Amino acid sequence: MTEPFSPQPLVYFFGQGRADGTSAMKDVLGGKGAGLAEMTNLGIAVPPGFTISATVCHTYLDTHGFPPRLRTQVERALERLEAATAKEFGGEETPLLVSVRSGAAVSMPGMMETILNLGLNDRTVEGLAARSGNPAFAWDCYRRFLQMYASVVFDLPKAPFEAMLEEARHAHGAAREIDLPVPTLKSLVARFKAHVTDQIKRPFPEDPMEQLWGAIAAVFESWNTRRAIDYRRLHEIPDDMGTAVSIVTMVYGNLGDTSGTGVAFSRNPSTGERMLFGEFLSNAQGEDVVSGARTPEPITALRDKMPGVYQEMERMARTLERHFRDVQDMEFTVEDGRLYMLQTRRAQRTGQAAFRIACDMVDEEAISEEEAVARIPPQALEQLLHPTIDPSERLDQLTVGLPASPGAASGVVVFDSDTAERAARAGEAVILVRRETSPEDFHGMVAAKAILTARGGMTSHAAVVARGMGKPCVAGAQDLDVDEAAGVIRANGREVKGGDWITLDGSTGAVCIGRAKLLAPEMTPQYTRLMGWADRIRPMKVRVNADTPADAHRGRDFGAEGIGLCRTEHMFFEGDRLFAMREMILAENLEERQRALARLLPMQRGDFESIFRAMEGFPVTIRLLDPPLHEFLPKDDGEMAALANEMHKPLEHVRHVVDSLHEANPMLGLRGCRLGIMYPEITAMQARAIFEAACTVAARKGRVMPEVMVPLVATMVEFRRQALLVRQVAEAVFQERQLTVPYLIGTMIELPRAAITADEIAREAQFFSFGTNDLTQTTWGLSRDDAGKFLPHYIESGIVAADPFQVLDQVGVGKLIKMACELGRGTRADLKLGICGEHGGEPSSIAFCETLKMNYVSCSPFRVPIARLSAAQAALAARGTVDRTKATV
Amino acid sequence: MTEPFSPQPLVYFFGQGRADGTSAMKDVLGGKGAGLAEMTNLGIAVPPGFTISATVCHTYLDTHGFPPRLRTQVERALERLEAATAKEFGGEETPLLVSVRSGAAVSMPGMMETILNLGLNDRTVEGLAARSGNPAFAWDCYRRFLQMYASVVFDLPKAPFEAMLEEARHAHGAAREIDLPVPTLKSLVARFKAHVTDQIKRPFPEDPMEQLWGAIAAVFESWNTRRAIDYRRLHEIPDDMGTAVSIVTMVYGNLGDTSGTGVAFSRNPSTGERMLFGEFLSNAQGEDVVSGARTPEPITALRDKMPGVYQEMERMARTLERHFRDVQDMEFTVEDGRLYMLQTRRAQRTGQAAFRIACDMVDEEAISEEEAVARIPPQALEQLLHPTIDPSERLDQLTVGLPASPGAASGVVVFDSDTAERAARAGEAVILVRRETSPEDFHGMVAAKAILTARGGMTSHAAVVARGMGKPCVAGAQDLDVDEAAGVIRANGREVKGGDWITLDGSTGAVCIGRAKLLAPEMTPQYTRLMGWADRIRPMKVRVNADTPADAHRGRDFGAEGIGLCRTEHMFFEGDRLFAMREMILAENLEERQRALARLLPMQRGDFESIFRAMEGFPVTIRLLDPPLHEFLPKDDGEMAALANEMHKPLEHVRHVVDSLHEANPMLGLRGCRLGIMYPEITAMQARAIFEAACTVAARKGRVMPEVMVPLVATMVEFRRQALLVRQVAEAVFQERQLTVPYLIGTMIELPRAAITADEIAREAQFFSFGTNDLTQTTWGLSRDDAGKFLPHYIESGIVAADPFQVLDQVGVGKLIKMACELGRGTRADLKLGICGEHGGEPSSIAFCETLKMNYVSCSPFRVPIARLSAAQAALAARGTVDRTKATV
């Protein structure tokens, strides 16, 4: 790229109540520069300065030089700055000192460079000493400047400087550099300069202008460091954005007791309470707060010490909040009793605070209800709905697995379900740790606070059951070696014994050693109020994925408007049912199979009845048996022998069945509707259980709306045959009961072929529910259970932007979904469309569903509120009225 | 459906040199009726008759009655028939007797009904006896009529009639019924009638008109028998086609020595030689030929007995062949020295004959070269290219597996590779029978005549290796229990011991007990000539899937124009290489891995060199390592221990690696380009081997055109990263060798996501090769290795029309392919497109590729000729000039 001819200025001045820029010019000025300009325009006291446009960044990087226009414009800005401050850049009497900071349009914390006190040299330092009357302060500033400049501009290691400082502090027994005697500080400055000269083979630049250009160049170059590039990749920040450079007059909080520095929030970011909140450190600079050497006081201390300053701060906070229409997080410095704002930005806040602030601001008529809904980050709900680890805890992370079920828990490591049950009964908090769980572990999972597995993915047994129970679960922690025999787990060269405490964060997948303080979830009145607004806004319904009556109730409590996915197989994984299921699988002929099915029928019917009751008045989508049958059978010899014994079958037979059901790729094998086609009697039993239960509830005046879902359909004919069977059973039951219940039959679209031939399938199916888990697996050719070996690397190295199992891949999978919606509706205009994969609870995926005008999304119970909120936000974004990302600074 | 008002006649007369219908009216007249009409129009002597339109069939089936118009038209046709024959239907002196036959537009052999001698009753039989002067003949005709009518119209079982006949023959020591004394025949007729009356509770219809309408109704009803419906489903014949009914004057070949019956071909259907060919049975009826009671003479016998008739037959054969422009298969009867043609149709022929006939007819200027190419059925090539089981053999089928590699072989059952090798060395023909094969079985497969496995699909190790070797293989015979310990195989309750003979047909999947006579393959000069024409016609290139220099040579011999798929992993499955590969996989760090790769490099380079030389002047597509690494590792403990020992690694380590590479769904796991991304050093080694080999060949003036193919790409970025690496290696090698070789880098499109995002991928990739095996697996969510449990049922019960792994699923998978072609070419107009799955050798799939204007198809060596022919036929069909299905009767 060559320098573009541009009439746009390259430098933007701010000061004396007027700025060339505004907050709308983030692309040019960076977030920081735009904030400074805007505050200046608002009449807030900001130290004057100027910002070099981010557009210069690439010119510099491409040409390794500055555009000629820039020199002139910087010089002119410096002149204005001298005029505004009545100081002189490089002047010996009243030296003008500046900070040089980078700042891109998007915040890149920790990635950006800062140099303070630029303009100091052997002459100006004397002027600063004289003017401030505090030579130690002046020489300490000089010392700091040299250190920062050496690091940022000359890229010298920090350690030698630290060592010299340490030596000096040690020699004088001083805790802080500023407490050192002036001669020592002077000699440190001399030693620093000598060290730099030695390293860069030329003297340290004494000329402030040379210092300034060196600093500007260094900021631009910092854009292309490995670290910055990686950060941008990780956060999907475009490389061509570039960074601006802000040059701001230095103000000092360390000029005595009428000076100080701090951070203030316009409201309490933890609770949302409307009051100035923050910290203040008297006679100090920003670095002192960060370094932790001194403990700051609450901001209220300022009220007592400098009531005028405090009032001014309150005024500024109100002004900024009103202007930016959101809570502000402000950095400030008090120099000699005078308050300066150095930065303002949208305040981060807890989930609780987010809701309270949003509701309060609606009551204050600062924002509309829509805006209130639009600006709650869906993640804020996680904090309201699950225990979280206290952010103040220092965690000792052992490893990371998949965030399989959200929430945090601490407990002692237990390796088997019986022990877990015993310990839990004895009042102990336990975490069940298994290589992988199986149906036999159910009671252990009930007993445990949380579950950790080394194998299996987001849809493994552990993950699905835990999500259903609402318990935290970290699954598929690949690094984890679960050595049950030795009674230890190992990862990354470390070991944790059974009985030792660990803490899991099921929202991030973190596995930590030790016990952590947890914050309890809390649903506030503001939550209820704001979610009510959200519900009024969204056209899409939100349903819950619920396999049990308990799940169904939980879903209703969270506001679900029906069940989008009831996986009937999970009903078979417990006690009696598992036994009857195994009888069915081990049956040697149709008659035996039907006998076992007859035993399963009343159990299923009972479950469906309870579920229909729990969801009265709402639709309930019931999926016919889906998983490969071998999932119900034991895997090891001992369990097979026990089963054979219990079932009065020869072990050989059990082994033969287990063996014959073995599949090379179970994900792509005999499952879904293929089971129902091979064994129509299973489908018939399930249909009978559904319609008998529906009739029973309907007979007592309950409103039931069953939607029967045929899984894993690849061809229209498969669907048609299963649907025919279901309809025949429905008719038979209605005849027997002398009662008719309205129902739908539809299918899960979870294979690419189903999506591609959706026009054909819609001829027969009354609804489509997108099973995005399987659809992602087949579209990508990626087994969720096996992706752990390489998908993390794919994400880290930027091959994929996000885990497609968590965030819907709109370009690939989404295109198939779109195609299926269009083809399906083309055939059947009133085709009901929904999504029931994990993505049904993920905000960006929900937004995608909204663009396709789906009828509903369905997700696990604890994600229902997130889905309600996201669906409302998606609708607002689609209307174009409010966009959360634009609503705030 | 109700009877449509239609001006079209319902009955079509033929006789006296003129017919109402023509051969173009198959839909109305059925194949048989159309043939009779056309022959009549050609002046061929055909017994006169008439055909009832197939459109009546559904009217009858829907209303259970005949349209009123029909009665009138049938009566009128009968009057014309009486006039033409000078006989009277139901007349006592010169009774007109007719046959009633069904006949649909498509031939349904064995499915259709026939009644002969209709019109006989207690009175007309006397007239027939008097007129023929042969009472035994007349009464035997009557007896036959009663039997057929009872079976077809009254649906009575055949056994009681057979028993009465058998009793009579036995009593008189007569071999044939006609040899029985007339009184016995008369009493048989009486007993037959009594039996029918007894069964149907009313007398046998004496009125010929009543007989006729009963017969017509029965023919229509036969359309909806279970058997006929199943047959139609199996052969994809539409249900609404319906059958016509042909009513034809009876002629008799059993009126003495100047009568007879037979079948004649206008050319020899085995060799194609231009001469009348067939069989003749003097003084006989068609049934006598079929029953096998008497042995017919060659048709040349007719020349001696009735030279006039023979000359007339030659004339008719020439006329029909010239008219229908293809070899005819004719049924005829000579009645009292007069020749009648009863049917003519396109003659079935052997592969050899098909080529010879086609070439001869071009030389005779009867058809064009294009037509010659269009009318060779691709299956004909199978016979030319592989040993086949002599069609005269009676086979004792044990079970059926997947037709994994074509051709037939007989040999003794051997259970392990060492024994196979020993026995083969001793000159024995062996068939290697394994549950599944592994790389360790390679030498056994080399030694065996054919391979049989109980597990694994069409892409299993056994199948792929066997196809590469051109050996017959039946894989995945699900019913087969391979009990190596007991030294037997079992299936369907039967047992075959090791050392016993079996015969495999790899083209059908049949496994038969015993040794069968095989026919050797033979490539004739006509084959070469016709394939030359095909090559000139087709725009698509045909390449071979070849992994070894031997395969490459074989492919060239079969006419391949390059390699479309060179699977590099197959190079690693032998001896030394397998060891080095395992070293690479078991490497504990990058250095160890690179050391092992360095050992693999010269081996790969050597293979590539030989392959490039074998394919000089043609492109060679080399696929980078694709399969999951665990495929290279041993599975059982013994082998692991041996490997650990050999490799000087602890067994624990081997076990750990094997364990850690275990995948729940290997098809969807760490394989394809995912390997190359996780281990770039593997890609780098392979690229180096490719380009070093290419440079070596190019340096000696050889023309090499490597095309590097990145497998299993789901996202453009995966491809871009691998392509970048390959390009870097290529540049490095070119620099080192001071030589540049032109090459392409492209990808296999084998995941739905790649197809959907083909526009993005084409930005980087220079060619697409459709891996339709994997693309079918992922699009359908169907593992080829596991589909054996239900796919056969899907096919049998009509859920799918054909196995999508054998015949490309154009509706589903094909739509993705089409989308990918369009998106890809939209981005890059000169994108090279090809297909390299199993479908690349399947005719209908090749035709689909032609519609997409692909650049080439690629298939296994032995399918190359089939692909060459099919590609030419597809091009002809696309041009609309010639269509094989329409070119012939």
PDB file of C-alpha atoms in Angstrom, chain B residues 622-767:
ATOM      1  CA  ILE B 622      -1.426 -38.189  -5.678  1.00  0.00           C
ATOM      2  CA  ARG B 623      -3.473 -38.016  -2.529  1.00  0.00           C
ATOM      3  CA  LEU B 624      -1.657 -37.138   0.667  1.00  0.00           C
ATOM      4  CA  LEU B 625      -1.907 -39.537   3.608  1.00  0.00           C
ATOM      5  CA  ASP B 626      -5.548 -40.131   4.398  1.00  0.00           C
ATOM      6  CA  PRO B 627      -6.453 -42.955   6.811  1.00  0.00           C
ATOM      7  CA  PRO B 628      -6.467 -42.721  10.583  1.00  0.00           C
ATOM      8  CA  LEU B 629      -3.080 -43.752  11.895  1.00  0.00           C
ATOM      9  CA  HIS B 630      -4.448 -46.640  13.945  1.00  0.00           C
ATOM     10  CA  GLU B 631      -5.033 -48.506  10.719  1.00  0.00           C
ATOM     11  CA  PHE B 632      -1.286 -49.036  10.548  1.00  0.00           C
ATOM     12  CA  LEU B 633      -0.991 -50.412  14.060  1.00  0.00           C
ATOM     13  CA  PRO B 634      -1.569 -53.947  15.297  1.00  0.00           C
ATOM     14  CA  LYS B 635      -4.791 -54.668  17.153  1.00  0.00           C
ATOM     15  CA  ASP B 636      -4.208 -57.655  19.404  1.00  0.00           C
ATOM     16  CA  ASP B 637      -1.870 -58.048  22.341  1.00  0.00           C
ATOM     17  CA  GLY B 638       0.432 -60.571  20.695  1.00  0.00           C
ATOM     18  CA  GLU B 639       1.104 -58.369  17.712  1.00  0.00           C
ATOM     19  CA  MET B 640       1.600 -55.355  19.952  1.00  0.00           C
ATOM     20  CA  ALA B 641       4.168 -57.241  21.992  1.00  0.00           C
ATOM     21  CA  ALA B 642       5.986 -58.313  18.833  1.00  0.00           C
ATOM     22  CA  LEU B 643       6.010 -54.760  17.573  1.00  0.00           C
ATOM     23  CA  ALA B 644       7.252 -53.366  20.876  1.00  0.00           C
ATOM     24  CA  ASN B 645      10.043 -55.881  20.834  1.00  0.00           C
ATOM     25  CA  GLU B 646      11.005 -55.179  17.246  1.00  0.00           C
ATOM     26  CA  MET B 647      10.937 -51.469  17.860  1.00  0.00           C
ATOM     27  CA  HIS B 648      12.785 -51.545  21.167  1.00  0.00           C
ATOM     28  CA  LYS B 649       9.955 -49.673  22.822  1.00  0.00           C
ATOM     29  CA  PRO B 650       8.176 -50.707  25.998  1.00  0.00           C
ATOM     30  CA  LEU B 651       4.957 -52.603  25.355  1.00  0.00           C
ATOM     31  CA  GLU B 652       3.242 -50.030  27.557  1.00  0.00           C
ATOM     32  CA  HIS B 653       4.116 -47.298  25.098  1.00  0.00           C
ATOM     33  CA  VAL B 654       2.795 -49.227  22.119  1.00  0.00           C
ATOM     34  CA  ARG B 655      -0.360 -50.026  24.007  1.00  0.00           C
ATOM     35  CA  HIS B 656      -0.729 -46.414  25.040  1.00  0.00           C
ATOM     36  CA  VAL B 657      -0.371 -45.141  21.475  1.00  0.00           C
ATOM     37  CA  VAL B 658      -2.788 -47.735  20.121  1.00  0.00           C
ATOM     38  CA  ASP B 659      -5.180 -46.824  22.889  1.00  0.00           C
ATOM     39  CA  SER B 660      -4.853 -43.082  22.423  1.00  0.00           C
ATOM     40  CA  LEU B 661      -5.448 -43.421  18.683  1.00  0.00           C
ATOM     41  CA  HIS B 662      -8.639 -45.343  19.310  1.00  0.00           C
ATOM     42  CA  GLU B 663     -11.622 -43.469  17.910  1.00  0.00           C
ATOM     43  CA  ALA B 664     -15.340 -43.784  18.459  1.00  0.00           C
ATOM     44  CA  ASN B 665     -15.985 -43.037  14.780  1.00  0.00           C
ATOM     45  CA  PRO B 666     -12.741 -43.357  12.843  1.00  0.00           C
ATOM     46  CA  MET B 667     -14.496 -42.350   9.637  1.00  0.00           C
ATOM     47  CA  LEU B 668     -15.111 -38.950  11.200  1.00  0.00           C
ATOM     48  CA  GLY B 669     -11.900 -38.650  13.149  1.00  0.00           C
ATOM     49  CA  LEU B 670      -8.261 -37.681  12.826  1.00  0.00           C
ATOM     50  CA  ARG B 671      -7.604 -38.476   9.182  1.00  0.00           C
ATOM     51  CA  GLY B 672      -7.261 -36.783   5.812  1.00  0.00           C
ATOM     52  CA  CYS B 673      -5.786 -33.305   5.854  1.00  0.00           C
ATOM     53  CA  ARG B 674      -6.319 -33.221   9.613  1.00  0.00           C
ATOM     54  CA  LEU B 675      -3.274 -35.467   9.861  1.00  0.00           C
ATOM     55  CA  GLY B 676      -1.243 -33.146   7.687  1.00  0.00           C
ATOM     56  CA  ILE B 677      -2.292 -30.176   9.764  1.00  0.00           C
ATOM     57  CA  MET B 678      -1.424 -31.851  13.059  1.00  0.00           C
ATOM     58  CA  TYR B 679       1.801 -33.322  11.634  1.00  0.00           C
ATOM     59  CA  PRO B 680       2.962 -30.958   8.864  1.00  0.00           C
ATOM     60  CA  GLU B 681       6.203 -32.948   8.669  1.00  0.00           C
ATOM     61  CA  ILE B 682       4.263 -35.847   7.104  1.00  0.00           C
ATOM     62  CA  THR B 683       2.887 -33.601   4.359  1.00  0.00           C
ATOM     63  CA  ALA B 684       6.338 -32.131   3.846  1.00  0.00           C
ATOM     64  CA  MET B 685       7.904 -35.582   3.467  1.00  0.00           C
ATOM     65  CA  GLN B 686       5.268 -36.679   0.992  1.00  0.00           C
ATOM     66  CA  ALA B 687       5.561 -33.483  -1.031  1.00  0.00           C
ATOM     67  CA  ARG B 688       9.326 -33.891  -1.138  1.00  0.00           C
ATOM     68  CA  ALA B 689       9.015 -37.478  -2.342  1.00  0.00           C
ATOM     69  CA  ILE B 690       6.601 -36.376  -5.069  1.00  0.00           C
ATOM     70  CA  PHE B 691       8.692 -33.482  -6.372  1.00  0.00           C
ATOM     71  CA  GLU B 692      12.046 -35.215  -6.115  1.00  0.00           C
ATOM     72  CA  ALA B 693      10.625 -38.142  -8.076  1.00  0.00           C
ATOM     73  CA  ALA B 694       9.066 -35.765 -10.607  1.00  0.00           C
ATOM     74  CA  CYS B 695      12.372 -33.930 -11.075  1.00  0.00           C
ATOM     75  CA  THR B 696      14.286 -37.156 -11.522  1.00  0.00           C
ATOM     76  CA  VAL B 697      11.933 -38.298 -14.278  1.00  0.00           C
ATOM     77  CA  ALA B 698      11.769 -34.843 -15.856  1.00  0.00           C
ATOM     78  CA  ALA B 699      15.563 -34.599 -15.839  1.00  0.00           C
ATOM     79  CA  ARG B 700      15.631 -37.616 -18.152  1.00  0.00           C
ATOM     80  CA  LYS B 701      13.222 -35.849 -20.502  1.00  0.00           C
ATOM     81  CA  GLY B 702      10.150 -37.636 -19.155  1.00  0.00           C
ATOM     82  CA  ARG B 703       6.902 -35.656 -19.139  1.00  0.00           C
ATOM     83  CA  VAL B 704       5.509 -35.669 -15.617  1.00  0.00           C
ATOM     84  CA  MET B 705       2.323 -33.939 -14.508  1.00  0.00           C
ATOM     85  CA  PRO B 706       1.875 -34.383 -10.791  1.00  0.00           C
ATOM     86  CA  GLU B 707      -1.397 -33.237  -9.231  1.00  0.00           C
ATOM     87  CA  VAL B 708      -1.171 -33.127  -5.458  1.00  0.00           C
ATOM     88  CA  MET B 709      -4.479 -33.803  -3.749  1.00  0.00           C
ATOM     89  CA  VAL B 710      -5.302 -32.726  -0.203  1.00  0.00           C
ATOM     90  CA  PRO B 711      -7.899 -35.098   1.270  1.00  0.00           C
ATOM     91  CA  LEU B 712     -10.925 -34.562   3.519  1.00  0.00           C
ATOM     92  CA  VAL B 713     -10.975 -30.801   3.369  1.00  0.00           C
ATOM     93  CA  ALA B 714     -13.910 -29.219   5.228  1.00  0.00           C
ATOM     94  CA  THR B 715     -12.759 -25.604   5.129  1.00  0.00           C
ATOM     95  CA  MET B 716     -10.831 -23.476   2.701  1.00  0.00           C
ATOM     96  CA  VAL B 717      -8.276 -22.618   5.354  1.00  0.00           C
ATOM     97  CA  GLU B 718      -7.313 -26.261   5.865  1.00  0.00           C
ATOM     98  CA  PHE B 719      -6.621 -26.501   2.175  1.00  0.00           C
ATOM     99  CA  ARG B 720      -4.739 -23.227   2.021  1.00  0.00           C
ATOM    100  CA  ARG B 721      -2.399 -24.220   4.821  1.00  0.00           C
ATOM    101  CA  GLN B 722      -1.599 -27.615   3.351  1.00  0.00           C
ATOM    102  CA  ALA B 723      -1.237 -26.186  -0.143  1.00  0.00           C
ATOM    103  CA  LEU B 724       1.167 -23.528   1.126  1.00  0.00           C
ATOM    104  CA  LEU B 725       3.334 -26.205   2.681  1.00  0.00           C
ATOM    105  CA  VAL B 726       3.331 -28.293  -0.484  1.00  0.00           C
ATOM    106  CA  ARG B 727       4.243 -25.260  -2.601  1.00  0.00           C
ATOM    107  CA  GLN B 728       7.105 -24.383  -0.294  1.00  0.00           C
ATOM    108  CA  VAL B 729       8.520 -27.890  -0.563  1.00  0.00           C
ATOM    109  CA  ALA B 730       8.065 -27.856  -4.338  1.00  0.00           C
ATOM    110  CA  GLU B 731       9.982 -24.575  -4.615  1.00  0.00           C
ATOM    111  CA  ALA B 732      12.741 -25.927  -2.422  1.00  0.00           C
ATOM    112  CA  VAL B 733      13.100 -29.096  -4.494  1.00  0.00           C
ATOM    113  CA  PHE B 734      13.046 -27.156  -7.783  1.00  0.00           C
ATOM    114  CA  GLN B 735      15.785 -24.924  -6.410  1.00  0.00           C
ATOM    115  CA  GLU B 736      17.885 -27.886  -5.359  1.00  0.00           C
ATOM    116  CA  ARG B 737      17.407 -29.688  -8.668  1.00  0.00           C
ATOM    117  CA  GLN B 738      17.591 -26.522 -10.782  1.00  0.00           C
ATOM    118  CA  LEU B 739      14.520 -27.737 -12.584  1.00  0.00           C
ATOM    119  CA  THR B 740      10.845 -26.848 -12.592  1.00  0.00           C
ATOM    120  CA  VAL B 741       8.035 -29.298 -13.117  1.00  0.00           C
ATOM    121  CA  PRO B 742       4.508 -27.997 -13.744  1.00  0.00           C
ATOM    122  CA  TYR B 743       2.062 -29.256 -11.149  1.00  0.00           C
ATOM    123  CA  LEU B 744      -1.381 -28.629  -9.734  1.00  0.00           C
ATOM    124  CA  ILE B 745      -2.644 -28.632  -6.163  1.00  0.00           C
ATOM    125  CA  GLY B 746      -6.249 -29.482  -5.568  1.00  0.00           C
ATOM    126  CA  THR B 747      -8.519 -31.251  -3.206  1.00  0.00           C
ATOM    127  CA  MET B 748     -10.853 -34.140  -2.831  1.00  0.00           C
ATOM    128  CA  ILE B 749     -14.436 -33.027  -2.335  1.00  0.00           C
ATOM    129  CA  GLU B 750     -15.694 -35.706  -0.008  1.00  0.00           C
ATOM    130  CA  LEU B 751     -17.461 -33.817   2.756  1.00  0.00           C
ATOM    131  CA  PRO B 752     -20.773 -32.000   2.356  1.00  0.00           C
ATOM    132  CA  ARG B 753     -19.198 -28.859   3.773  1.00  0.00           C
ATOM    133  CA  ALA B 754     -16.553 -28.829   1.072  1.00  0.00           C
ATOM    134  CA  ALA B 755     -19.238 -29.116  -1.580  1.00  0.00           C
ATOM    135  CA  ILE B 756     -21.304 -26.336  -0.039  1.00  0.00           C
ATOM    136  CA  THR B 757     -18.333 -23.990   0.278  1.00  0.00           C
ATOM    137  CA  ALA B 758     -16.739 -24.992  -3.019  1.00  0.00           C
ATOM    138  CA  ASP B 759     -16.696 -21.373  -4.158  1.00  0.00           C
ATOM    139  CA  GLU B 760     -14.333 -20.513  -1.305  1.00  0.00           C
ATOM    140  CA  ILE B 761     -12.200 -23.608  -1.754  1.00  0.00           C
ATOM    141  CA  ALA B 762     -11.845 -22.995  -5.479  1.00  0.00           C
ATOM    142  CA  ARG B 763     -10.163 -19.706  -4.687  1.00  0.00           C
ATOM    143  CA  GLU B 764      -7.185 -21.801  -3.613  1.00  0.00           C
ATOM    144  CA  ALA B 765      -7.601 -25.213  -5.235  1.00  0.00           C
ATOM    145  CA  GLN B 766      -6.771 -25.869  -8.890  1.00  0.00           C
ATOM    146  CA  PHE B 767      -8.801 -29.038  -9.160  1.00  0.00           C
TER     147      PHE B 767
END
